[in-house]
Amino acid sequence: MANKLRALSFCLAGLFSVTALGAELDPQSGRLSLKDAGFSLSFDAVPKGLVTTVQDKDFVDYSASEIASLFKADPDGLEGSGALTMGGKYYFVIFTGLDSLLDDYHDRRVEFRIWEKPKGTRATVCVRWDIADERASTLCFQPTGRATDDGWQELSSGPVDLLAGGVFAPKYMFLMDEHYRSGDQRFYAGFDPATRVLIDAFEVVDLGPAVVPRASCSMVDELLTCGDEGVCLYGRCVDAAMVDGVVPRDPTVRKDYLDRLVFIVSNFAGAKVAHARIKEFEAAIDDLRGVTTGASFWPTISRAMRLLRDAHARRMASSYWTSEYLHTCIHGGEADLLPGGGQLPMVFAAQGSDPVSSKLKEGDILVSVDGLSPYDWIDAVARYPHVFGDPESARILALENLITTALRSGATLRFARCDKATPCTAGEVTYLELDLAKIFGEPYWQGTPPPWQQQRKTCDWRFRRASNASVGYSDEDGIRTLLINGAYNTNTWMDTVTKALSPPPGALILDQRLALGGEILAVQRLVSLLVSADDLHAMEFVPWIDSGLDSDLLKTLRDCLIKKQSQAACGYFEHIGIGALVSSVAEDTPVALLNAHDVSANDFITKALTYRTAPIRIFAPGPTLGGFGPIMQMPIMFGEIVYGGFQYADSIFLASPSDANMDLLTGAGVKPDEIVIQKQSDAVQGIDTVTVRARAWLKGLNP
Amino acid sequence: MNRAGTIPGVLLLLLLLFVRGCSQTAARNDAAIAEDATVAPDLAPPPLRKLVQKPLFGQMPLDNRVSHPEFTIIDGLSWFPWCEKCHDLPVRMFLPSTPLGQPAARLPTLGQEEPFHLIGMVKGMDGPLEVSVWLGRKMVDSKTPDFSDTEAAFVGVFPEKGYGEVFLAEDGSTKPRVLDGIHWMRTAVWLKEPPVGWANLIVTDSLGHGLYVTSPIVIPMPTQPKYQQLRSRPQRVGSSRARALVAWRAVRRKPRGVPEPGRPFDPWYFPPGH
């Protein structure tokens, strides 16, 4: 009954919501008419005024004659006398020079619309804005809900001001076989060169004057300065659709999207902490239901996902603006050389030639952003890209994204410098003010950006490294330092870790301050080397069970896994035994564990090491993020090109086979035994504060 | 099957008028609901096409407990394809029309006879539920294709019983549909006591002859539907299915190259010179 009523409701909705916006069907011919469109492409032949490129799956160009053959006469076409046939072996179609044909729309708000008819595949259609011949924004079209009864469906960019930042028009329109995203890129799905999709009736609908002000801005004032449809980017208001993507504006499409999103999170999330916060999540999503403007939709979903406290949760988006990066790394530091002292963002590395990094030095303290204290500025930026997970840890780690966000905002940064290793008086402190809107924003929007850093530099929490490899070890003064950037089930990782601990060193620093997560088999290997099976029996992934977890159910799941040897057959329950594969050769070695940004595999390692009988001490600025569980990706529901995700199970630890513990861990990180923050006084001398403290502790055990 | 008996008379009349108009409009629309259908070859195109509203998820109920019912991400977790000796892969298909207006997965036609399995994650729940999926095969010489070499099973951990398998059977109360040369058959099963945690819907093409799959749907259903002409299918590939489930675990334990969630997917390769 529910299904039937639902089908009926769509029919009823269809009667009233098929609107006149965009081209309409001619009632006499049943064909779409573009005669009122300002700019359109009928695809009856290769479009004039554009460069048309068609490529196969391996990016090899087709000849002009073969391209021409794809624009076929089609008596059943939607519009005009023909349509473009693409997809399958005709994988990519690129139209270059769109900007040269849209001069009349420079001050206008427009909507790009196009129709497709699947014949085995679909097209992902996007327009692209470039700045100085570099990709800036990629905006992909989404279904409007309009379709025809013979299988054509309409896609749209949604309303968008034509010029990015009031300056640049889109140069390219791309169409690519949907299998590029859903199949080929995923290793488990194939591609059929014979599939096709028909494309017809591209039009640019003039919606009136542009609505996003051509104004300078910062992220703090963007709501007031840039309005409901704009956001601040590199110091200038730009259309939000170019940054975060198309918003589902059709009421039916929007409702279905939000309803399905809430259902998925409410029912598929695997973390107990997420289920405890579902009401908050739903309330945040409900705030979106009546919103029809562009600036708040995707950021609100991101904030809602963050409420789940799942460190593996990720927001999704249907567009993105290519990020630019400075080669400056900022993390939390102790400003012990400044008169006021306190914990403030500190420069850990400034190694680039860009105009910001080249002016900064290790140990410089960021004292204000746009005149606000750094944390006040973070709190004032509604779109700040926060880290998800344990809020105490996420607060500390928020600083990781400060420099990139400040760059995107066009913020003014003020740094304080003390050029000696002893505390400075107020008169000895020098200040450096960097106006990122002036340094980067102005030349960017003039089309002459400074040399860009489009490759993101990984910002290491380690002030100094014992190894430059992502997994490696070295010895100094009788102490071995094993450095890992996450835990990965590769031969190199497994071999390096095993060699580092066999035979066991006398004392060990395990430095995982740049923790990139990883795989549970690698965790199992490392933990088994360091922890006796008498101290820790196992870690287990436990699916969320609506009726609640109890000992009988847990026993049923365990028995199933023993019998079937399949996690998939047994509710996606998994048992990771300690000591099953390797002996705990280093179980007696004292371990100083150095943490900073620790999630997932590094959460597991940290928690497991707390079970050691032998000495273990955790040094960190705060807890781990509490990401205890495996991840699943959200389905693509509205053409998202940034995929969302979350944990599909939680985890428990068992000290022994008889341990009845059922505490699900996700959301609360492992706290350090000793809170350690890099000191400014050490930084100016090139000393890693955390390592010094760890060495002192290990030395104290064996003087 | 009259399910509209509780709707007051006048409203019912209005609704029926709309439904009649809608179903006529939707006769060639993939949004048409299954109950409207009869086994018949494709209709000729209507003389004039009409605009219709296309729901974002076709006719799929939004409370569907299948994690990726539109096969948008076949990543080895949400959907795990497996056969023992072949290296063929399923293809996500956007067909002009399917029974519920959703994308389909096409299992490959293999060069040899062996089972091909497609395993999908489904979230269990507390109360009774219905599991259904549409299976399709190309019509050849206007003949109804044979589905006797196909299986659809719902497997998972049942409270107190442990691991269990339940098999879907042809739903005789829903007429098969022929759309664009593909004969579609709905299979379904109702469970009073469903599995806990995550379960799996496993569709198997036991001889590798090729199979279309669309609209895997698992929804709460308090009372058992009155299926007609239910035909249970013998379990043919139990041992192969068991190996597929074990393989799932092995694959999950291997290194993966799948991008982490949240990392932007580069929407295209952009060749030099453009």
mmCIF file of C-alpha atoms in Angstrom, chain B residues 83-204:
data_model
loop_
_atom_site.group_PDB
_atom_site.id
_atom_site.type_symbol
_atom_site.label_atom_id
_atom_site.label_comp_id
_atom_site.label_asym_id
_atom_site.label_seq_id
_atom_site.Cartn_x
_atom_site.Cartn_y
_atom_site.Cartn_z
ATOM 1 C CA CYS B 83 33.129 -16.132 -9.405
ATOM 2 C CA GLU B 84 35.737 -18.729 -8.738
ATOM 3 C CA LYS B 85 37.547 -18.988 -12.038
ATOM 4 C CA CYS B 86 36.523 -16.004 -14.118
ATOM 5 C CA HIS B 87 37.713 -12.426 -14.123
ATOM 6 C CA ASP B 88 34.561 -10.950 -15.605
ATOM 7 C CA LEU B 89 32.837 -8.067 -13.890
ATOM 8 C CA PRO B 90 29.291 -6.788 -13.654
ATOM 9 C CA VAL B 91 28.349 -3.585 -15.473
ATOM 10 C CA ARG B 92 26.071 -0.934 -14.080
ATOM 11 C CA MET B 93 23.398 -0.417 -16.731
ATOM 12 C CA PHE B 94 21.136 2.538 -17.358
ATOM 13 C CA LEU B 95 18.432 0.989 -19.436
ATOM 14 C CA PRO B 96 15.717 3.014 -21.127
ATOM 15 C CA SER B 97 13.218 1.422 -18.787
ATOM 16 C CA THR B 98 13.196 -1.013 -15.887
ATOM 17 C CA PRO B 99 10.275 -2.186 -13.756
ATOM 18 C CA LEU B 100 10.808 0.418 -11.022
ATOM 19 C CA GLY B 101 12.780 3.004 -12.977
ATOM 20 C CA GLN B 102 16.135 2.262 -11.370
ATOM 21 C CA PRO B 103 19.543 1.373 -12.785
ATOM 22 C CA ALA B 104 20.427 -2.289 -13.146
ATOM 23 C CA ALA B 105 23.508 -4.440 -12.774
ATOM 24 C CA ARG B 106 24.283 -6.787 -15.624
ATOM 25 C CA LEU B 107 26.050 -9.980 -14.609
ATOM 26 C CA PRO B 108 28.430 -11.125 -17.322
ATOM 27 C CA THR B 109 27.905 -13.891 -19.809
ATOM 28 C CA LEU B 110 30.803 -16.199 -19.084
ATOM 29 C CA GLY B 111 32.723 -18.339 -21.485
ATOM 30 C CA GLN B 112 32.255 -21.360 -19.283
ATOM 31 C CA GLU B 113 29.522 -22.683 -17.045
ATOM 32 C CA GLU B 114 30.150 -21.606 -13.489
ATOM 33 C CA PRO B 115 28.276 -19.621 -10.869
ATOM 34 C CA PHE B 116 28.579 -15.847 -10.772
ATOM 35 C CA HIS B 117 27.502 -14.219 -7.526
ATOM 36 C CA LEU B 118 26.647 -10.616 -6.716
ATOM 37 C CA ILE B 119 26.597 -9.989 -2.972
ATOM 38 C CA GLY B 120 25.012 -6.832 -1.579
ATOM 39 C CA MET B 121 24.934 -5.408 1.948
ATOM 40 C CA VAL B 122 21.527 -5.155 3.580
ATOM 41 C CA LYS B 123 20.837 -3.846 7.068
ATOM 42 C CA GLY B 124 18.749 -6.182 9.184
ATOM 43 C CA MET B 125 16.102 -4.952 11.573
ATOM 44 C CA ASP B 126 13.855 -6.004 14.420
ATOM 45 C CA GLY B 127 10.520 -6.653 12.761
ATOM 46 C CA PRO B 128 9.220 -8.622 9.779
ATOM 47 C CA LEU B 129 10.402 -7.592 6.359
ATOM 48 C CA GLU B 130 10.099 -8.388 2.696
ATOM 49 C CA VAL B 131 13.099 -8.997 0.445
ATOM 50 C CA SER B 132 12.610 -8.595 -3.281
ATOM 51 C CA VAL B 133 14.640 -8.143 -6.421
ATOM 52 C CA TRP B 134 13.842 -8.099 -10.127
ATOM 53 C CA LEU B 135 15.794 -10.453 -12.373
ATOM 54 C CA GLY B 136 15.872 -9.977 -16.125
ATOM 55 C CA ARG B 137 17.044 -11.705 -19.261
ATOM 56 C CA LYS B 138 16.908 -10.798 -22.914
ATOM 57 C CA MET B 139 14.019 -12.162 -24.890
ATOM 58 C CA VAL B 140 15.129 -14.362 -27.762
ATOM 59 C CA ASP B 141 12.647 -14.975 -30.577
ATOM 60 C CA SER B 142 9.897 -13.549 -28.343
ATOM 61 C CA LYS B 143 10.287 -16.484 -25.978
ATOM 62 C CA THR B 144 10.174 -16.121 -22.230
ATOM 63 C CA PRO B 145 13.696 -16.741 -20.991
ATOM 64 C CA ASP B 146 14.512 -19.519 -18.587
ATOM 65 C CA PHE B 147 15.367 -18.416 -15.047
ATOM 66 C CA SER B 148 15.765 -21.886 -13.584
ATOM 67 C CA ASP B 149 19.531 -21.455 -13.356
ATOM 68 C CA THR B 150 19.249 -18.315 -11.228
ATOM 69 C CA GLU B 151 19.038 -17.927 -7.465
ATOM 70 C CA ALA B 152 18.423 -15.072 -5.106
ATOM 71 C CA ALA B 153 19.174 -15.717 -1.452
ATOM 72 C CA PHE B 154 18.999 -13.609 1.685
ATOM 73 C CA VAL B 155 21.652 -14.711 4.149
ATOM 74 C CA GLY B 156 22.737 -13.571 7.562
ATOM 75 C CA VAL B 157 22.778 -14.295 11.262
ATOM 76 C CA PHE B 158 19.435 -15.031 12.831
ATOM 77 C CA PRO B 159 18.922 -14.641 16.594
ATOM 78 C CA GLU B 160 19.340 -17.960 18.377
ATOM 79 C CA LYS B 161 19.678 -19.863 15.082
ATOM 80 C CA GLY B 162 22.914 -18.423 13.811
ATOM 81 C CA TYR B 163 23.745 -18.386 10.122
ATOM 82 C CA GLY B 164 20.832 -18.974 7.806
ATOM 83 C CA GLU B 165 19.820 -18.715 4.181
ATOM 84 C CA VAL B 166 16.385 -17.876 2.852
ATOM 85 C CA PHE B 167 15.609 -18.142 -0.839
ATOM 86 C CA LEU B 168 13.557 -15.729 -2.851
ATOM 87 C CA ALA B 169 10.988 -17.194 -5.196
ATOM 88 C CA GLU B 170 9.102 -15.879 -8.180
ATOM 89 C CA ASP B 171 6.367 -13.552 -6.999
ATOM 90 C CA GLY B 172 3.340 -14.776 -8.885
ATOM 91 C CA SER B 173 1.211 -11.876 -7.710
ATOM 92 C CA THR B 174 3.299 -9.429 -9.718
ATOM 93 C CA LYS B 175 3.184 -10.012 -13.406
ATOM 94 C CA PRO B 176 6.472 -10.173 -15.255
ATOM 95 C CA ARG B 177 7.293 -7.207 -17.467
ATOM 96 C CA VAL B 178 8.935 -6.962 -20.838
ATOM 97 C CA LEU B 179 10.760 -3.700 -21.302
ATOM 98 C CA ASP B 180 13.072 -2.949 -24.198
ATOM 99 C CA GLY B 181 13.482 -6.589 -25.000
ATOM 100 C CA ILE B 182 14.237 -7.720 -21.469
ATOM 101 C CA HIS B 183 11.867 -10.025 -19.626
ATOM 102 C CA TRP B 184 11.759 -9.044 -15.956
ATOM 103 C CA MET B 185 10.585 -11.269 -13.135
ATOM 104 C CA ARG B 186 10.063 -10.175 -9.530
ATOM 105 C CA THR B 187 11.344 -12.540 -6.865
ATOM 106 C CA ALA B 188 10.534 -12.072 -3.213
ATOM 107 C CA VAL B 189 10.386 -13.597 0.216
ATOM 108 C CA TRP B 190 8.839 -12.481 3.490
ATOM 109 C CA LEU B 191 10.614 -13.049 6.796
ATOM 110 C CA LYS B 192 8.905 -12.864 10.132
ATOM 111 C CA GLU B 193 12.200 -12.893 12.006
ATOM 112 C CA PRO B 194 14.933 -11.254 9.957
ATOM 113 C CA PRO B 195 18.676 -11.410 10.577
ATOM 114 C CA VAL B 196 20.535 -9.088 12.934
ATOM 115 C CA GLY B 197 23.319 -6.717 12.001
ATOM 116 C CA TRP B 198 24.207 -6.650 8.335
ATOM 117 C CA ALA B 199 22.892 -9.319 6.023
ATOM 118 C CA ASN B 200 23.383 -10.053 2.339
ATOM 119 C CA LEU B 201 21.247 -10.334 -0.701
ATOM 120 C CA ILE B 202 23.052 -12.745 -3.024
ATOM 121 C CA VAL B 203 21.984 -13.045 -6.635
ATOM 122 C CA THR B 204 23.517 -15.988 -8.457
#
